[in-house]
Short mmCIF file of C-alpha atoms (C1' of nucleotides) in Angstrom, two decimals:
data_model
loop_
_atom_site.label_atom_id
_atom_site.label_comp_id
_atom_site.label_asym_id
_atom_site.label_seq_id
_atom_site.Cartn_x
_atom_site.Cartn_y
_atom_site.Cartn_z
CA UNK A 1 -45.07 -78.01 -10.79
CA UNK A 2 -43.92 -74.58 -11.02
CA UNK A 3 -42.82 -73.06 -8.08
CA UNK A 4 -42.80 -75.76 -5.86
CA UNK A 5 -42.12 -74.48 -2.63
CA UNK A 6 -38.89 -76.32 -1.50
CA UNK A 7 -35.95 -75.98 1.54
CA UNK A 8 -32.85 -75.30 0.57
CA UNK A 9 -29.95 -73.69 3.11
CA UNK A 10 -30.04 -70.14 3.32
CA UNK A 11 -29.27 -67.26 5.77
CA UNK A 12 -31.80 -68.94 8.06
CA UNK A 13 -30.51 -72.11 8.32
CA UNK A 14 -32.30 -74.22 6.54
CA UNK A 15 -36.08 -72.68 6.15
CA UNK A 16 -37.54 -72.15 2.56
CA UNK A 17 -36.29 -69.79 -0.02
CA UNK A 18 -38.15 -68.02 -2.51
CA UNK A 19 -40.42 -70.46 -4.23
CA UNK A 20 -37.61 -72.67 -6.09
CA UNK A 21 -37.73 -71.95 -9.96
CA UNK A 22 -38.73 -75.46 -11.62
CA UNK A 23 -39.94 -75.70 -15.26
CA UNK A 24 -38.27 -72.75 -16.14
CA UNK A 25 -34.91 -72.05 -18.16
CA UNK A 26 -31.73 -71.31 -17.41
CA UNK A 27 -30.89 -68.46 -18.98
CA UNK A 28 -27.53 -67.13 -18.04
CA UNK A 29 -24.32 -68.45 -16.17
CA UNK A 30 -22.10 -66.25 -14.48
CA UNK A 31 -19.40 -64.94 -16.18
CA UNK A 32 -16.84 -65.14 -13.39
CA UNK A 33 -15.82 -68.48 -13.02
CA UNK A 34 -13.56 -67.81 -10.53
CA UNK A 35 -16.45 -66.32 -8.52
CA UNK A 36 -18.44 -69.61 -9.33
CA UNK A 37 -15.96 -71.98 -7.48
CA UNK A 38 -13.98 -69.70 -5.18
CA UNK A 39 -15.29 -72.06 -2.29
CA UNK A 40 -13.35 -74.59 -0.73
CA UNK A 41 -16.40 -76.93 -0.93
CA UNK A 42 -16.71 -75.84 -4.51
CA UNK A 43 -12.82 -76.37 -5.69
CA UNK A 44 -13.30 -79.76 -3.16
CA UNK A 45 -16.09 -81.62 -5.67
CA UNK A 46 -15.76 -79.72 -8.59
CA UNK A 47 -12.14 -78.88 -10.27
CA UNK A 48 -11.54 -75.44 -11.78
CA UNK A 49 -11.31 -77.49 -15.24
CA UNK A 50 -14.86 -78.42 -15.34
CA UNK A 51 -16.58 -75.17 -15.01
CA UNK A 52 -16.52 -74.22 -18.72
CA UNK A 53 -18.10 -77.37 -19.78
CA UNK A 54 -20.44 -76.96 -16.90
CA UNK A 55 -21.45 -73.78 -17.79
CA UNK A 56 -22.15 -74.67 -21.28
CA UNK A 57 -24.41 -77.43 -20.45
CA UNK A 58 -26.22 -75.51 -18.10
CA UNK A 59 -26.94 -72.56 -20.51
CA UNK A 60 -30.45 -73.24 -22.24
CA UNK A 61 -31.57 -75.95 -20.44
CA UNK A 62 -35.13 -76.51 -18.27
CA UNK A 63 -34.17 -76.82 -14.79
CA UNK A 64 -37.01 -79.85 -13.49
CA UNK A 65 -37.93 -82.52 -10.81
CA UNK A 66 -36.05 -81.01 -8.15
CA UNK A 67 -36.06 -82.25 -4.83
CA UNK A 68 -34.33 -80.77 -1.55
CA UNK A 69 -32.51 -83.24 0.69
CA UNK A 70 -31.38 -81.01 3.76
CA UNK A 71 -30.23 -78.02 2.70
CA UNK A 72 -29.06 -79.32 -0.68
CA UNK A 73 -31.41 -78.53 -3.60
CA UNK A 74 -30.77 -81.23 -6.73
CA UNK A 75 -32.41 -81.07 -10.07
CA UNK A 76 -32.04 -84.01 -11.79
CA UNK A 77 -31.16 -84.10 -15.59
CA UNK A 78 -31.08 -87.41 -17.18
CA UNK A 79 -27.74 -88.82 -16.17
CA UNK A 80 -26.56 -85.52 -14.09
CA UNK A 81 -27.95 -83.55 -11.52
CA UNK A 82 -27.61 -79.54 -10.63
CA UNK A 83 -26.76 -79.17 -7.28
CA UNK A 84 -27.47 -76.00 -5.62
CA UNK A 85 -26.37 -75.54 -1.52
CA UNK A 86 -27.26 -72.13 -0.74
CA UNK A 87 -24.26 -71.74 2.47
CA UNK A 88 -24.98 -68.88 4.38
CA UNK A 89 -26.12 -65.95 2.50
CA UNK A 90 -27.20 -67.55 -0.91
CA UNK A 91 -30.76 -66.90 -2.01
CA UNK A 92 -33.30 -66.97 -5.30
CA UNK A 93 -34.41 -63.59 -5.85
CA UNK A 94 -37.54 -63.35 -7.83
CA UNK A 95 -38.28 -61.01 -10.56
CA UNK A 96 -40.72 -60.23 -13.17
CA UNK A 97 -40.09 -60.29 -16.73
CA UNK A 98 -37.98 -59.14 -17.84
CA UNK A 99 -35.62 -59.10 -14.86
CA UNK A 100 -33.64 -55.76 -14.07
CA UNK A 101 -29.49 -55.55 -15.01
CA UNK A 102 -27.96 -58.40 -12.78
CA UNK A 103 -26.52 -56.74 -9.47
CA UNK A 104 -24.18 -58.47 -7.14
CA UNK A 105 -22.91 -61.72 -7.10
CA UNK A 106 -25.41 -63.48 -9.49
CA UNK A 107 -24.66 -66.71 -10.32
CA UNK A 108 -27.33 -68.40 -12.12
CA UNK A 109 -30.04 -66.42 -14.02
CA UNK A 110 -33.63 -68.81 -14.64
CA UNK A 111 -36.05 -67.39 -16.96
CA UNK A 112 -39.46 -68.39 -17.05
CA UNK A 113 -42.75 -66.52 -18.62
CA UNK A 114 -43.67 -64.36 -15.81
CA UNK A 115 -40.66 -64.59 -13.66
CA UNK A 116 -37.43 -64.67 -13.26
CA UNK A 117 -35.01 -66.24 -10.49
CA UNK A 118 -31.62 -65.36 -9.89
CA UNK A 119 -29.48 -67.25 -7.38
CA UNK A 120 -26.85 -65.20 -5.46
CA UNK A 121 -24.55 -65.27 -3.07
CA UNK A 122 -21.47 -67.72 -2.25
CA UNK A 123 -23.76 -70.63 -2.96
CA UNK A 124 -22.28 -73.89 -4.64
CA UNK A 125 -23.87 -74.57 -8.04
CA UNK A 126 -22.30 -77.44 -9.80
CA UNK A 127 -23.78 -80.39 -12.48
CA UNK A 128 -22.82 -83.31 -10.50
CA UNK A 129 -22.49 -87.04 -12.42
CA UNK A 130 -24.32 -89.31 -11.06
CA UNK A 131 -21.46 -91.17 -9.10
CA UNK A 132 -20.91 -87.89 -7.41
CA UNK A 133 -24.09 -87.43 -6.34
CA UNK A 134 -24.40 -90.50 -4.90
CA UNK A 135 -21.60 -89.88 -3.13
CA UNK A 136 -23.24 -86.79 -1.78
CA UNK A 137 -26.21 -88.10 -1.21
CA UNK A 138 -24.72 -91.08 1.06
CA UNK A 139 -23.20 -88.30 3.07
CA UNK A 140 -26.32 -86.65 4.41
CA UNK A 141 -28.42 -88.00 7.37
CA UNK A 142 -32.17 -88.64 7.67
CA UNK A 143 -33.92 -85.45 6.66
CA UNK A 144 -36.78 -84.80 8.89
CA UNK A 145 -39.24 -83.15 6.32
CA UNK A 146 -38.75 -86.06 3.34
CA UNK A 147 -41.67 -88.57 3.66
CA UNK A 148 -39.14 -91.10 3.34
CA UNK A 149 -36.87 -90.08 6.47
CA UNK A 150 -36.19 -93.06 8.64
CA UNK A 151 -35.87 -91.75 12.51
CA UNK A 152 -34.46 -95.30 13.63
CA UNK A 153 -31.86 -94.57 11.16
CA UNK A 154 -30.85 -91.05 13.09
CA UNK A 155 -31.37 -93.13 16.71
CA UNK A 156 -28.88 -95.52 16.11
CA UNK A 157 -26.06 -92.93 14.78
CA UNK A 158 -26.88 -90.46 17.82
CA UNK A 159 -27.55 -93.56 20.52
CA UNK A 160 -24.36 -94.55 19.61
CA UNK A 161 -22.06 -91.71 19.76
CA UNK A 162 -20.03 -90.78 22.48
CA UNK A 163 -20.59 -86.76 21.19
CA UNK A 164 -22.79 -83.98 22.31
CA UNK A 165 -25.76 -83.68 21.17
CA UNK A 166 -25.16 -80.00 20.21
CA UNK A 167 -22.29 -81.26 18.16
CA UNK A 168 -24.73 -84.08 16.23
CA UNK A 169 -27.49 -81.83 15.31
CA UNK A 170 -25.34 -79.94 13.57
CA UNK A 171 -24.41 -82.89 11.75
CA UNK A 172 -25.88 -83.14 8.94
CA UNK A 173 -24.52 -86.53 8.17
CA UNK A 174 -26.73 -86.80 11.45
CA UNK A 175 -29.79 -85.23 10.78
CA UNK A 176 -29.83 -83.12 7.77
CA UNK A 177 -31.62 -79.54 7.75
CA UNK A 178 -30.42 -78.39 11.11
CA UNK A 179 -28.43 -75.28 11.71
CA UNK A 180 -26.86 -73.76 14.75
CA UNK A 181 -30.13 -71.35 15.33
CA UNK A 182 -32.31 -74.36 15.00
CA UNK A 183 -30.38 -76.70 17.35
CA UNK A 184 -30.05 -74.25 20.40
CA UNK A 185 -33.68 -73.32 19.94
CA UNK A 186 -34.66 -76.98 19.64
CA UNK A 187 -32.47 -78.16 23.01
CA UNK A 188 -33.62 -75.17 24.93
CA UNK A 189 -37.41 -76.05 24.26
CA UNK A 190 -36.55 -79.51 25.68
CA UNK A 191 -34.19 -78.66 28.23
CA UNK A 192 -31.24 -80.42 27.02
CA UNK A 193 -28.29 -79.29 28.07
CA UNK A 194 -26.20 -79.66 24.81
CA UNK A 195 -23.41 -80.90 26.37
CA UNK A 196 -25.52 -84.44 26.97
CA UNK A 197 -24.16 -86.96 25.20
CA UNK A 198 -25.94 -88.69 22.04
CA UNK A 199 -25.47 -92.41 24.17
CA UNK A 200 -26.38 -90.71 27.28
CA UNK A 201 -30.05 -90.09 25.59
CA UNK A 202 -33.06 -91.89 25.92
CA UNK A 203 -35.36 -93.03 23.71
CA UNK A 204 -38.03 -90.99 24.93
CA UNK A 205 -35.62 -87.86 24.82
CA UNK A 206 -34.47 -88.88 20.99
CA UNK A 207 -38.40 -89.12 20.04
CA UNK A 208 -38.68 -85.78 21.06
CA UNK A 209 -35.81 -84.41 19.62
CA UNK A 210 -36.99 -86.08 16.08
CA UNK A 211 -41.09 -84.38 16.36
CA UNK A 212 -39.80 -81.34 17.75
CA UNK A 213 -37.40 -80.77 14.56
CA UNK A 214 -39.96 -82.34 11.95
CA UNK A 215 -42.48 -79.46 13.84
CA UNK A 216 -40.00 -76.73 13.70
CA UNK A 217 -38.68 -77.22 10.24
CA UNK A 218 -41.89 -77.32 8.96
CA UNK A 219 -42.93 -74.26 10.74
CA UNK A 220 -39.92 -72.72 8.77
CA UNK A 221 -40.68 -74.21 5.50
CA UNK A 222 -43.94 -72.46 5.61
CA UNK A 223 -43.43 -68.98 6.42
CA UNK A 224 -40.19 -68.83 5.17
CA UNK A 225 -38.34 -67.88 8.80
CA UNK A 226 -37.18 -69.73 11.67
CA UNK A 227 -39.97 -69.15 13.90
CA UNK A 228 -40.07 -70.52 17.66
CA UNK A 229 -43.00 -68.66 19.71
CA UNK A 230 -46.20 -69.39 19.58
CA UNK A 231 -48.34 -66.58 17.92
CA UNK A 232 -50.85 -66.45 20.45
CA UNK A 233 -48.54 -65.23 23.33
CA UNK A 234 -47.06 -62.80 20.70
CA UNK A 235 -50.40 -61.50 19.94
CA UNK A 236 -49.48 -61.88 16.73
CA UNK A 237 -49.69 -63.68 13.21
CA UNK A 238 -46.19 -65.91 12.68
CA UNK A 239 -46.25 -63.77 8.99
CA UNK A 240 -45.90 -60.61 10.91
CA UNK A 241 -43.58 -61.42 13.89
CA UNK A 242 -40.14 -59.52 13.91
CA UNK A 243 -37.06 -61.27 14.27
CA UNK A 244 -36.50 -60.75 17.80
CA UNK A 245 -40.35 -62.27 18.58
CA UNK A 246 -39.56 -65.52 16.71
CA UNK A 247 -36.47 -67.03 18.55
CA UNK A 248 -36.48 -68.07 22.44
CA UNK A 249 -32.85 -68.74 22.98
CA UNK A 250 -30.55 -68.11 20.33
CA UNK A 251 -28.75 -64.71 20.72
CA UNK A 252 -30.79 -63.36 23.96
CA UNK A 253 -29.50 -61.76 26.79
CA UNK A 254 -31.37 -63.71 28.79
CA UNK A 255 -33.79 -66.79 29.11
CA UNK A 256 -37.31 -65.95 28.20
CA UNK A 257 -38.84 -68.41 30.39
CA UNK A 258 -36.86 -67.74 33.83
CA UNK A 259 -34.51 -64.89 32.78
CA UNK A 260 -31.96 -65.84 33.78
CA UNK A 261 -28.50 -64.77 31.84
CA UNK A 262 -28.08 -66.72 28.74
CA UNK A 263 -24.72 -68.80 28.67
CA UNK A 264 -23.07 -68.05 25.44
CA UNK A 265 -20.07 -70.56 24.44
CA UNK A 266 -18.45 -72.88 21.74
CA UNK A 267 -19.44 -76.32 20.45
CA UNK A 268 -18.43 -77.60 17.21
CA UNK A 269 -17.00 -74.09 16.72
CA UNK A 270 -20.14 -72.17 16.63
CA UNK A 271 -21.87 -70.02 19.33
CA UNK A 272 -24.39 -71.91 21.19
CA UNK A 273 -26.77 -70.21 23.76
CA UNK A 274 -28.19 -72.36 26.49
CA UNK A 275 -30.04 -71.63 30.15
CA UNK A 276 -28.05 -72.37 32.86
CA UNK A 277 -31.51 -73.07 34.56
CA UNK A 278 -33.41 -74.37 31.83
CA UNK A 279 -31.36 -76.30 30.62
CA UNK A 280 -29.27 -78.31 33.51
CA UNK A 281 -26.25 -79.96 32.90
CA UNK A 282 -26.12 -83.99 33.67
CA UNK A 283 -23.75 -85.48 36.50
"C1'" DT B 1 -14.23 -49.80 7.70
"C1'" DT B 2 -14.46 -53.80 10.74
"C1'" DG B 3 -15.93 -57.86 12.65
"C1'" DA B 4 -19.18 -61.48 12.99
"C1'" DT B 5 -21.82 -64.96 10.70
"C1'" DT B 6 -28.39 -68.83 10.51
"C1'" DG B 7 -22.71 -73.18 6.47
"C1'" DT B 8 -19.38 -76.62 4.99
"C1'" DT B 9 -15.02 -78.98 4.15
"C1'" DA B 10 -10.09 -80.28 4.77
"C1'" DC B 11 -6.70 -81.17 7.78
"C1'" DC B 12 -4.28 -82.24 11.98
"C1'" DG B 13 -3.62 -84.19 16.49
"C1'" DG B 14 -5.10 -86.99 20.46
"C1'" DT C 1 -11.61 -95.11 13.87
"C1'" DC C 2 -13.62 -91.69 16.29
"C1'" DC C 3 -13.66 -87.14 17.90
"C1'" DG C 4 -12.57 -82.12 18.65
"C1'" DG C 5 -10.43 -78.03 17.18
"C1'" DT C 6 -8.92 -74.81 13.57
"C1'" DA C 7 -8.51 -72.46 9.17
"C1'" DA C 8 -10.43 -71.23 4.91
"C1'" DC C 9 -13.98 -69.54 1.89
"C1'" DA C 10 -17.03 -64.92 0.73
"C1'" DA C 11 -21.27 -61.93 0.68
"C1'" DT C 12 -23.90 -59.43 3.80
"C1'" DC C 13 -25.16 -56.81 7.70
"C1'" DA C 14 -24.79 -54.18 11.95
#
DNA sequence: TTGATTGTTACCGG
DNA sequence: TCCGGTAACAATCA
């Protein structure tokens, strides 16, 4: 069970980590509490007060049976549960044993024989009751990659919402695992304009959506990286492609299907790129 | 040094 | 109630 290779959130929106560190012991908590919760989302589900008890129960303990629901990680201990959401620039760094000196913004140190993780980065990290993660948990949307995601469940939210459909895949009470490179990517390959409304869709156009993100995440999940293209017109292994190679859409110039000049804009205050062409708008 | 950001929440107003 | 916009958070990178 060690090492099972899980999705968390991360600097690429929702792909795999590092292997996630289960069956091995936590070893150190930081040391700067302040650091710890200096999130709003942090200081929103987990007071100030509780961080020193917190940090005492996590010290020593075997961090097992986690399970990733979007781009929330939760290990489950008896009646509480870690929860780990990486935001944008957390990661697990892996080490050998013994790790080197702690650098940066470490906030959880996990110790096993070989290796060691360390999780960095303004990630939240907080032991959760179990009320509160069922709270949590009751907040997130169908996750494409659990074997238990329901897509009926994510037609009737978007079939009946009078919002974009750029706006709900970014939802993650929605769909949970997409982020804003995913969602242009996954609207340009279908040529959805994502101004379209979610009741505007079809079923036909839904279905797609669904496979299309179950495809791409998984793609992700497996190499680590958002990744688009298809290797054989990149002449290329997906393990070797640069970062440019592996995106269609999201932060070019222009379209790489018709070239045409990308349309850069706001929706749900993020940058979204679409193809004028590509990607028509509906009368 | 500065500005933007692959994420999320709280809050406010229509 | 639903929906859209904005501010705040903070490490990292160009």
């Amino acid at each position: 069970m060690i090492d099972a290779r899980l999705r968390a959130t991360n600097p690429t929106a929702g792909t795999v980590t590092h292997a996630m560190p289960e069956g091995h012991t936590i070893h150190r908590v930081a040391e700067d509490h302040n650091k710890w919760f200096a999130g709003q989302m942090l200081k929103a589900s987990s007071p100030q007060g509780r961080f020193a008890d917190g940090a005492k129960k996590l010290n020593g303990k075997l961090l097992y049976r986690v399970h990733a629901h979007g781009k929330h990680l939760f290990y489950e201990w008896g009646d509480s549960t870690l929860h780990i959401h990486l935001g944008l620039y957390g990661k697990f760094r892996r080490h050998k044993t013994p790790p080197p000196e702690p650098r940066g913004a470490v906030r959880l140190r996990v110790i096993g024989e070989d290796r060691a993780f360390d999780l960095n980065g303004p990630t939240a990290c907080e032991l959760l009751s179990k009320a509160e993660f069922q709270k949590l948990r009751s907040r997130l949307g169908e996750d494409p990659l659990r074997d238990d995601a329901d897509p009926e469940i994510a037609w009737q939210k978007i079939s009946r919402s009078r919002s974009a459909i750029g706006q709900l895949l970014l939802n993650q009470s929605v769909i949970a695992g997409v982020g804003n490179v995913y969602r242009a990517e996954i609207l340009f390959l279908l040529g959805l304009h994502p101004s379209v409304k979610g009741n505007e869709l079809n079923r036909r156009e839904f279905d797609d959506i669904w496979e299309l993100t179950v495809r791409l995440l998984k793609i992700g999940k497996r190499y680590n990286k958002i990744i688009i293209t298809n290797p054989i017109d990149v002449g290329k292994p997906r393990s070797k492609m640069n970062s440019s190679e592996r995106l269609l859409i999201y932060k070019k110039p222009h379209c790489t299907v018709c070239e045409t000049a990308v349309h850069v804009w706001q929706l749900a205050s993020r940058k979204i790129y679409s193809c004028p062409v590509c990607q028509p708008e509906r009368a």
